[in-house]
mmCIF file of C-alpha atoms and ligand atoms in Angstrom:
data_model
loop_
_atom_site.group_PDB
_atom_site.id
_atom_site.type_symbol
_atom_site.label_atom_id
_atom_site.label_comp_id
_atom_site.label_asym_id
_atom_site.label_seq_id
_atom_site.Cartn_x
_atom_site.Cartn_y
_atom_site.Cartn_z
ATOM 1 C CA MET A 1 -12.787 94.016 34.288
ATOM 2 C CA ASN A 2 -11.093 96.937 32.645
ATOM 3 C CA GLN A 3 -13.430 98.073 29.868
ATOM 4 C CA ARG A 4 -11.623 100.418 27.592
ATOM 5 C CA ALA A 5 -12.870 102.071 24.429
ATOM 6 C CA PRO A 6 -10.886 101.288 21.305
ATOM 7 C CA HIS A 7 -8.353 104.008 20.572
ATOM 8 C CA PRO A 8 -6.231 103.019 17.610
ATOM 9 C CA SER A 9 -4.399 106.324 17.450
ATOM 10 C CA PHE A 10 -0.853 105.675 16.381
ATOM 11 C CA ARG A 11 1.783 108.116 17.554
ATOM 12 C CA PRO A 12 4.941 107.987 15.468
ATOM 13 C CA ALA A 13 8.193 107.129 17.203
ATOM 14 C CA GLN A 14 10.258 110.123 18.221
ATOM 15 C CA GLY A 15 13.451 109.089 16.516
ATOM 16 C CA ALA A 16 15.475 106.310 14.993
ATOM 17 C CA GLY A 17 15.798 103.281 17.204
ATOM 18 C CA GLU A 18 12.753 104.124 19.300
ATOM 19 C CA GLY A 19 9.776 101.866 19.428
ATOM 20 C CA LEU A 20 6.069 102.105 18.747
ATOM 21 C CA ASP A 21 3.663 104.225 20.752
ATOM 22 C CA TRP A 22 -0.030 105.079 20.711
ATOM 23 C CA ALA A 23 -1.771 108.188 22.037
ATOM 24 C CA GLY A 24 -3.824 107.364 25.123
ATOM 25 C CA VAL A 25 -2.141 104.004 25.712
ATOM 26 C CA ASP A 26 -0.006 103.778 28.840
ATOM 27 C CA ARG A 27 3.406 102.163 28.814
ATOM 28 C CA LEU A 28 3.220 99.664 31.685
ATOM 29 C CA ASP A 29 5.612 97.421 33.540
ATOM 30 C CA TYR A 30 5.848 93.974 31.965
ATOM 31 C CA LYS A 31 5.437 92.265 35.341
ATOM 32 C CA SER A 32 6.150 93.176 38.944
ATOM 33 C CA GLU A 33 9.865 93.305 39.750
ATOM 34 C CA GLY A 34 11.000 90.098 41.405
ATOM 35 C CA GLU A 35 7.983 88.117 40.219
ATOM 36 C CA ALA A 36 9.934 86.406 37.448
ATOM 37 C CA PRO A 37 13.179 86.826 35.490
ATOM 38 C CA PHE A 38 13.020 89.286 32.573
ATOM 39 C CA ARG A 39 14.975 92.259 31.247
ATOM 40 C CA GLY A 40 14.143 95.443 29.388
ATOM 41 C CA ILE A 41 10.521 94.816 28.443
ATOM 42 C CA SER A 42 7.422 97.013 28.510
ATOM 43 C CA ARG A 43 3.724 96.244 28.044
ATOM 44 C CA ARG A 44 0.868 98.202 26.479
ATOM 45 C CA VAL A 45 -2.754 97.048 26.502
ATOM 46 C CA LEU A 46 -4.141 98.161 23.123
ATOM 47 C CA PHE A 47 -7.566 96.532 23.400
ATOM 48 C CA ASP A 48 -9.305 94.925 26.378
ATOM 49 C CA GLN A 49 -12.714 94.101 25.027
ATOM 50 C CA PRO A 50 -15.418 91.981 26.696
ATOM 51 C CA GLU A 51 -17.121 91.690 23.291
ATOM 52 C CA LEU A 52 -14.118 89.615 22.169
ATOM 53 C CA GLN A 53 -13.241 88.011 25.525
ATOM 54 C CA GLY A 54 -9.764 89.038 24.486
ATOM 55 C CA GLN A 55 -6.904 91.414 25.105
ATOM 56 C CA LEU A 56 -4.480 92.654 22.499
ATOM 57 C CA ARG A 57 -1.187 93.727 24.070
ATOM 58 C CA TYR A 58 1.980 95.205 22.599
ATOM 59 C CA PHE A 59 5.243 94.154 24.214
ATOM 60 C CA GLU A 60 8.532 95.785 23.402
ATOM 61 C CA ILE A 61 11.914 94.367 24.405
ATOM 62 C CA GLU A 62 15.048 96.523 24.382
ATOM 63 C CA PRO A 63 18.142 95.305 22.557
ATOM 64 C CA GLY A 64 19.606 92.417 24.570
ATOM 65 C CA GLY A 65 16.472 92.065 26.703
ATOM 66 C CA TYR A 66 14.173 89.081 27.108
ATOM 67 C CA SER A 67 10.740 88.035 28.331
ATOM 68 C CA THR A 68 10.196 85.444 31.052
ATOM 69 C CA LEU A 69 10.592 81.764 30.203
ATOM 70 C CA GLU A 70 7.164 80.398 31.141
ATOM 71 C CA ARG A 71 4.247 78.174 30.213
ATOM 72 C CA HIS A 72 0.535 78.142 30.968
ATOM 73 C CA GLU A 73 -2.768 76.707 29.851
ATOM 74 C CA HIS A 74 -3.812 79.771 27.831
ATOM 75 C CA ALA A 75 -2.472 80.278 24.312
ATOM 76 C CA HIS A 76 -0.883 83.311 22.655
ATOM 77 C CA ALA A 77 -1.232 84.509 19.070
ATOM 78 C CA VAL A 78 1.777 86.741 18.372
ATOM 79 C CA VAL A 79 2.550 89.071 15.456
ATOM 80 C CA ILE A 80 6.020 90.588 15.233
ATOM 81 C CA LEU A 81 5.485 94.306 14.634
ATOM 82 C CA HIS A 82 8.863 95.977 15.205
ATOM 83 C CA GLY A 83 12.523 95.035 15.114
ATOM 84 C CA ALA A 84 13.865 91.508 15.303
ATOM 85 C CA GLY A 85 15.003 88.793 17.671
ATOM 86 C CA ARG A 86 14.426 85.145 18.448
ATOM 87 C CA ALA A 87 11.595 83.111 19.889
ATOM 88 C CA LEU A 88 11.756 79.879 21.847
ATOM 89 C CA VAL A 89 8.517 77.916 21.527
ATOM 90 C CA GLY A 90 8.353 74.383 22.866
ATOM 91 C CA ARG A 91 11.844 73.068 22.067
ATOM 92 C CA ALA A 92 12.521 75.146 18.975
ATOM 93 C CA VAL A 93 14.351 78.457 18.664
ATOM 94 C CA ARG A 94 13.894 80.506 15.541
ATOM 95 C CA PRO A 95 14.664 84.018 14.358
ATOM 96 C CA VAL A 96 11.667 86.338 14.205
ATOM 97 C CA ALA A 97 11.162 89.609 12.355
ATOM 98 C CA VAL A 98 8.333 91.732 10.977
ATOM 99 C CA PRO A 99 5.709 90.428 10.091
ATOM 100 C CA ASP A 100 6.173 86.861 11.398
ATOM 101 C CA LEU A 101 3.357 85.047 13.174
ATOM 102 C CA VAL A 102 4.106 82.930 16.251
ATOM 103 C CA TRP A 103 1.551 80.521 17.724
ATOM 104 C CA ILE A 104 2.166 79.513 21.311
ATOM 105 C CA ALA A 105 -0.009 76.506 22.084
ATOM 106 C CA PRO A 106 -1.225 75.725 25.623
ATOM 107 C CA TRP A 107 1.554 74.490 27.949
ATOM 108 C CA SER A 108 4.373 75.290 25.500
ATOM 109 C CA TRP A 109 7.497 76.772 27.049
ATOM 110 C CA HIS A 110 8.098 80.176 25.468
ATOM 111 C CA GLN A 111 10.479 83.104 25.686
ATOM 112 C CA PHE A 112 11.321 86.036 23.401
ATOM 113 C CA ARG A 113 14.714 87.713 23.074
ATOM 114 C CA ALA A 114 15.481 90.935 21.246
ATOM 115 C CA ALA A 115 18.528 91.018 19.003
ATOM 116 C CA ALA A 116 21.675 92.453 20.617
ATOM 117 C CA ASP A 117 21.449 95.607 18.497
ATOM 118 C CA ARG A 118 17.707 95.885 17.770
ATOM 119 C CA PRO A 119 14.536 95.977 19.837
ATOM 120 C CA LEU A 120 11.794 93.391 19.390
ATOM 121 C CA GLY A 121 8.155 94.512 19.472
ATOM 122 C CA PHE A 122 5.184 92.203 19.087
ATOM 123 C CA LEU A 123 1.421 92.089 19.380
ATOM 124 C CA CYS A 124 0.099 89.333 21.649
ATOM 125 C CA LEU A 125 -3.542 88.260 21.670
ATOM 126 C CA VAL A 126 -4.826 86.442 24.775
ATOM 127 C CA ASN A 127 -8.069 85.533 26.494
ATOM 128 C CA GLN A 128 -9.204 88.050 29.093
ATOM 129 C CA GLU A 129 -9.631 85.145 31.552
ATOM 130 C CA ARG A 130 -6.409 83.207 31.879
ATOM 131 C CA ASP A 131 -4.332 81.126 34.258
ATOM 132 C CA ARG A 132 -1.127 82.345 35.867
ATOM 133 C CA PRO A 133 2.143 81.492 34.118
ATOM 134 C CA GLN A 134 4.337 78.735 35.521
ATOM 135 C CA LEU A 135 8.102 79.168 35.661
ATOM 136 C CA PRO A 136 10.416 76.206 35.063
ATOM 137 C CA THR A 137 11.903 74.457 38.065
ATOM 138 C CA PRO A 138 15.719 74.358 38.038
ATOM 139 C CA ALA A 139 15.477 70.728 36.887
ATOM 140 C CA GLU A 140 13.101 71.604 34.048
ATOM 141 C CA ARG A 141 15.320 74.472 32.941
ATOM 142 C CA ALA A 142 18.381 72.213 33.018
ATOM 143 C CA GLU A 143 16.520 69.619 30.987
ATOM 144 C CA LEU A 144 15.631 72.213 28.332
ATOM 145 C CA ALA A 145 19.243 73.456 28.296
ATOM 146 C CA ARG A 146 20.475 69.977 27.373
ATOM 147 C CA GLU A 147 19.448 70.947 23.844
ATOM 148 C CA PRO A 148 22.462 72.953 22.556
ATOM 149 C CA ALA A 149 20.296 75.437 20.641
ATOM 150 C CA LEU A 150 18.280 76.159 23.787
ATOM 151 C CA ALA A 151 21.413 76.442 25.950
ATOM 152 C CA ALA A 152 22.811 79.023 23.515
ATOM 153 C CA PHE A 153 19.500 80.894 23.528
ATOM 154 C CA PHE A 154 19.386 80.992 27.350
ATOM 155 C CA ALA A 155 22.970 82.302 27.376
ATOM 156 C CA GLY A 156 21.973 85.078 24.986
ATOM 157 C CA ASN A 157 24.196 83.710 22.212
HETATM 158 MN MN1 MN B 201 3.086 83.701 28.191
#
């Protein structure tokens, strides 16, 4: 288990349009390439504390990028911290912006998309111990896309 001392040292963004950064916090790959579909997203682990059995991560999606459409048994508590975009949770798509809260219940399909012209950054609280995400089968994805709002979301519109 990665036991990391808290280090809430905020480092201001370098210029307009750039995202959030913290001294001593590495910018990591979101997932391994090829593991799942995603575009333009980075991951930072801000806290990884056994005392809380939790991890607080910061994800940042570039304009036009998106996280993986997935579901799993563990839940996410999300706080939008930067920029704007949209979130699919379950069968609902809604716009999100600072400082919206998004609750992703166990086994809910979820995906985040940054706006075309703005990044989307959010905090995501999870259990340290968690199951691996499931991706939709082609049939499940097609079933979700029967909802016009979800089809438009998947198409990036
Ligand atoms: Mn997830």
